[in-house]
Short mmCIF file of C-alpha atoms in Angstrom, two decimals:
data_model
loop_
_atom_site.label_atom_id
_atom_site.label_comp_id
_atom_site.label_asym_id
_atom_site.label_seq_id
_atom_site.Cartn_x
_atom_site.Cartn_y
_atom_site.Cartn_z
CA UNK W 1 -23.71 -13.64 -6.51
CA UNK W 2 -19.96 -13.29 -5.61
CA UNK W 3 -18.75 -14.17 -2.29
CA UNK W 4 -17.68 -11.15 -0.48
CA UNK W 5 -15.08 -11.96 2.31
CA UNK W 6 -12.94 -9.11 4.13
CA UNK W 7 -9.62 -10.72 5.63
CA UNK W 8 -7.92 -8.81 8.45
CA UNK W 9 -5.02 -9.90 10.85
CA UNK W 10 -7.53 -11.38 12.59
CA UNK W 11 -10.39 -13.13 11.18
CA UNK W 12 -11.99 -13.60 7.56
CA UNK W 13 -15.19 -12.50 8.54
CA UNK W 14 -18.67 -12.60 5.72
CA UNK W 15 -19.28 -9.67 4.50
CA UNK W 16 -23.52 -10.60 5.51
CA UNK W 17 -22.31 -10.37 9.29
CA UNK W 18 -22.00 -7.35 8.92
CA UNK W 19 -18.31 -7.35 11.30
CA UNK W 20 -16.22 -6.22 9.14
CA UNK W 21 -13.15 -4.35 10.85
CA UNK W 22 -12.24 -2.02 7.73
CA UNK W 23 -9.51 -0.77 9.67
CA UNK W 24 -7.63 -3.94 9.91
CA UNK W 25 -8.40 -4.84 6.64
CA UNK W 26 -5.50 -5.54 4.13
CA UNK W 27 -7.44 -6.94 1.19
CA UNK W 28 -11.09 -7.25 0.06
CA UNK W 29 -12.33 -9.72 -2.47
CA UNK W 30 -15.29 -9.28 -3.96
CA UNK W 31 -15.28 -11.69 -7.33
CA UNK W 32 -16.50 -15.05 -7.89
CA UNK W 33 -13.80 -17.78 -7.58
CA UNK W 34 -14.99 -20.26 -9.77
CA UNK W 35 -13.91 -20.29 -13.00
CA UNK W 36 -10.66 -17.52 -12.39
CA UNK W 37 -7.49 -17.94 -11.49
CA UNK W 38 -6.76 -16.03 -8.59
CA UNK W 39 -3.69 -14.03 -9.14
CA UNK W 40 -1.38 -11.58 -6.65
CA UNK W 41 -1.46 -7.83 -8.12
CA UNK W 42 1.96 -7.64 -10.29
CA UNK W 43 2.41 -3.74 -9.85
CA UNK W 44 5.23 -3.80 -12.99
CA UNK W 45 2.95 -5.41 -14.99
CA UNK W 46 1.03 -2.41 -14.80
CA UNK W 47 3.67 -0.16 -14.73
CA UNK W 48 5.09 -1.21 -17.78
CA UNK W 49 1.75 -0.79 -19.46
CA UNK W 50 1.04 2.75 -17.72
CA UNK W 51 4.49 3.56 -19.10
CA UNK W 52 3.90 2.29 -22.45
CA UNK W 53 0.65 3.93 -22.88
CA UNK W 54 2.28 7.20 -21.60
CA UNK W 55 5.30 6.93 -24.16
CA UNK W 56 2.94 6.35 -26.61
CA UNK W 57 0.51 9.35 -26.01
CA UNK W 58 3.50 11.66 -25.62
CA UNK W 59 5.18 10.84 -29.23
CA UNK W 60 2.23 11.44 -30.38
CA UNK W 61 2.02 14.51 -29.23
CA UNK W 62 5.63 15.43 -30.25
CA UNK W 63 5.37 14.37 -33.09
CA UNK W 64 2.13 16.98 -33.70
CA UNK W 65 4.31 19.65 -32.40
CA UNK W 66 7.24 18.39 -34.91
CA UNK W 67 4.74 18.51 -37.76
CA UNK W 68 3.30 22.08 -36.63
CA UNK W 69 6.93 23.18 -36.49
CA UNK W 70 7.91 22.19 -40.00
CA UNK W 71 4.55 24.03 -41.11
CA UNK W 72 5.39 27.13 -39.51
CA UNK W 73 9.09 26.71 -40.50
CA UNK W 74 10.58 25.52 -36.98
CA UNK W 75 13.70 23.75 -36.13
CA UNK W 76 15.75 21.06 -38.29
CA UNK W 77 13.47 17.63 -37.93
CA UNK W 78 17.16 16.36 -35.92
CA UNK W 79 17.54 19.27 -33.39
CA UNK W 80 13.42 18.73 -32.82
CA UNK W 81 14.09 14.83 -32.32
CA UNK W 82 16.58 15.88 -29.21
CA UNK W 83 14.26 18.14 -27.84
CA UNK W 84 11.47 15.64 -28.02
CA UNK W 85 13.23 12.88 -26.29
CA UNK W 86 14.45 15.41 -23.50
CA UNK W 87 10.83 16.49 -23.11
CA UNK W 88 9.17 12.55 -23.37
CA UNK W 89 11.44 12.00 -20.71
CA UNK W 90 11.10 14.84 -18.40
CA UNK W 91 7.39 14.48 -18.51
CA UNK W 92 7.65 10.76 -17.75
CA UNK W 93 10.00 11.24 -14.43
CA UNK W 94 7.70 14.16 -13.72
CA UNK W 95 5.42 11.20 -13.80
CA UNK W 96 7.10 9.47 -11.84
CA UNK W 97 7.30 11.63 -9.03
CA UNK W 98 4.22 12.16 -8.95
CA UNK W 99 3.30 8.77 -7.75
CA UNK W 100 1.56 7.83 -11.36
CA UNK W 101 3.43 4.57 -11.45
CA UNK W 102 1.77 1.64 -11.13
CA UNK W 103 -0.65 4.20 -10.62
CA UNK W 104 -2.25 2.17 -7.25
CA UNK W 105 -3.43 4.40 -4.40
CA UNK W 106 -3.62 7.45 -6.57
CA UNK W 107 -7.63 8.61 -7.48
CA UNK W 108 -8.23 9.37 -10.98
CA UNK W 109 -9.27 13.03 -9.87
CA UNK W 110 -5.32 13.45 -8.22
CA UNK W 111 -3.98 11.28 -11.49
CA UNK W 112 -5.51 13.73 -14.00
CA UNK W 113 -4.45 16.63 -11.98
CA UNK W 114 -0.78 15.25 -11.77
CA UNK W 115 -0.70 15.02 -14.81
CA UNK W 116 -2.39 18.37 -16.49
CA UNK W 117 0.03 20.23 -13.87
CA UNK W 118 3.08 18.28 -15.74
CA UNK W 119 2.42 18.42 -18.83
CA UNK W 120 1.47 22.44 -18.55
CA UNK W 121 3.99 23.27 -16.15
CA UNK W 122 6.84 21.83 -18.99
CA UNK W 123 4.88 23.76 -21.84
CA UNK W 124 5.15 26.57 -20.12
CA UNK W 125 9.15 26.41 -19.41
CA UNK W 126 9.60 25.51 -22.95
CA UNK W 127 7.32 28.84 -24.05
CA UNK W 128 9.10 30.82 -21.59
CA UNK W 129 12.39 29.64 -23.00
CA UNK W 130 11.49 30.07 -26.62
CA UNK W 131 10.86 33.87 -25.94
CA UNK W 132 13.68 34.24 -23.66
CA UNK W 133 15.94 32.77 -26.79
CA UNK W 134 14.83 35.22 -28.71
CA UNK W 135 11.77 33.66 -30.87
CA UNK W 136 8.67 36.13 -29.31
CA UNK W 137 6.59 35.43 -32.20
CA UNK W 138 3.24 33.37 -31.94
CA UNK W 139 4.59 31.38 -34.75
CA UNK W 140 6.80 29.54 -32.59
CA UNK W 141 4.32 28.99 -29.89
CA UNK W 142 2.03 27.10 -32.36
CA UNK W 143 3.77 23.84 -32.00
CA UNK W 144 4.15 23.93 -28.42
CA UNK W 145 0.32 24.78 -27.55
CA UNK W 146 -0.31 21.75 -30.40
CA UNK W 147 1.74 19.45 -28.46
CA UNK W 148 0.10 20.54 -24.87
CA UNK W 149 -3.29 20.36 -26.54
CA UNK W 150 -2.49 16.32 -27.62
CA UNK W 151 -0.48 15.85 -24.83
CA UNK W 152 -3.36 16.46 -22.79
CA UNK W 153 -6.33 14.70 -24.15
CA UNK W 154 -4.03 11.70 -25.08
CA UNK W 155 -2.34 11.07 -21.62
CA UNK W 156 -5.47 11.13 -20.02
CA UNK W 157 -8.05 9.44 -22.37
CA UNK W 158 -5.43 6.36 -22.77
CA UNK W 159 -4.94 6.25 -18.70
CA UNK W 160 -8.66 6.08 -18.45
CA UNK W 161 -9.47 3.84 -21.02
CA UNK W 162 -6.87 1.42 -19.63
CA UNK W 163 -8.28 1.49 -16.18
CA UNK W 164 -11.81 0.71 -18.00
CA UNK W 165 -10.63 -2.23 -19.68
CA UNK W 166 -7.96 -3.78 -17.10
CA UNK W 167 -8.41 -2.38 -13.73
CA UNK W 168 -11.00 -5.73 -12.74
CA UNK W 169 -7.75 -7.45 -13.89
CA UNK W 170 -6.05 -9.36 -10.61
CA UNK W 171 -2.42 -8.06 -11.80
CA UNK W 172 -4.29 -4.78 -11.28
CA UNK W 173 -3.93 -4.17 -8.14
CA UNK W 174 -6.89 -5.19 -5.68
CA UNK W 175 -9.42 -2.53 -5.00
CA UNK W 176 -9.62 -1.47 -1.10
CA UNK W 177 -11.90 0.90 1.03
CA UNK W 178 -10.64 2.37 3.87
CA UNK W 179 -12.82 4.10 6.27
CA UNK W 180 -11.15 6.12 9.02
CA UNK W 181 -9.17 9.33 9.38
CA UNK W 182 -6.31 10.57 10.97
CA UNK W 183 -3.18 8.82 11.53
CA UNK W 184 -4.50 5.11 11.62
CA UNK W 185 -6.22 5.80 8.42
CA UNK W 186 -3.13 7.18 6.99
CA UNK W 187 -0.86 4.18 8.32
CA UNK W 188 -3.57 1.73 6.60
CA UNK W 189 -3.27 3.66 3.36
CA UNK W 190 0.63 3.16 3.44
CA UNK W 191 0.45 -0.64 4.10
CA UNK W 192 -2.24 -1.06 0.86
CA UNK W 193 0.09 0.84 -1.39
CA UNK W 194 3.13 -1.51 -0.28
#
């Protein structure tokens, strides 16, 4: 059984006391020591492999909506590599903003739903734009709902397939519970995610 220890400013107190001050607390550990190197989270670590896993799900998915394109009889394969690198990258900084790098702090629930309201909101501009430059037809559309489709399922099924496998990793990030509400909750929140 793993020793479970909650350190606060104050004390490292055993979890079987049952005095644990959760609201002080600015780390829990709850795996064995022996036999692991204990190791600080390294938040670009898992940024860079949140990033790469996002890059990599999103040519994917550009490259479905370059290959629905050329079946419906789309844009030159150069113009669509332009328009695929604007849109990898404005999906990434929307991203960004929305707090999905290194990902720490954010639930999956608030991930996913950063990240469906991305990648929809920019299929929707791009649609929008298509029929505003004068391309109405359905035809055109096909590659863009291809894309969103892929976009979709990929950027989420990777993300949760690499919290599966690394998240009990200790470059991670170190899993906390906070119980509370209000402003001191809040403040607590903001230290952990520091």
């Amino acid at each position: 059984s793993p020793e479970v220890t909650c350190r606060s400013r104050q004390t490292i107190v055993p979890w079987s006391e049952g005095r644990v001050h959760m609201q002080h607390a600015l780390r829990v550990d709850a795996t064995p020591t022996a036999g692991r190197r204990s190791a600080a989270p390294r938040p670009l670590t898992t940024i860079a492999v949140l990033l790469a896993a996002d890059v990599i799900a999103l040519g994917i998915a550009v490259g479905v909506g370059a290959w629905l394109a050329e079946l419906v009889g789309g844009l030159p394969l150069g113009l669509q590599a332009v328009h695929a690198g604007v849109l990898v990258f404005a999906l990434l900084l929307a991203f960004g903003l929305g707090d999905l790098y290194p990902g720490a702090g954010v639930s999956p629930v608030d991930e996913m739903r950063t990240q469906v309201l991305a990648i929809t909101g920019l299929a929707v501009v791009v649609s929008v734009a298509i029929v505003i430059g004068g391309r109405p037809h359905l035809a055109h559309q096909v590659p863009i709902i291809g894309a969103w489709i892929t976009a979709l399922v990929l950027t989420t099924g990777l993300r949760l397939m690499l919290r599966e496998i690394w998240s009990d990793e200790p470059w991670w990030g170190v899993p906390a519970v906070v119980l509370g509400a209000g402003k001191s909750a809040a403040l607590v929140i903001d230290r952990l995610k520091r």
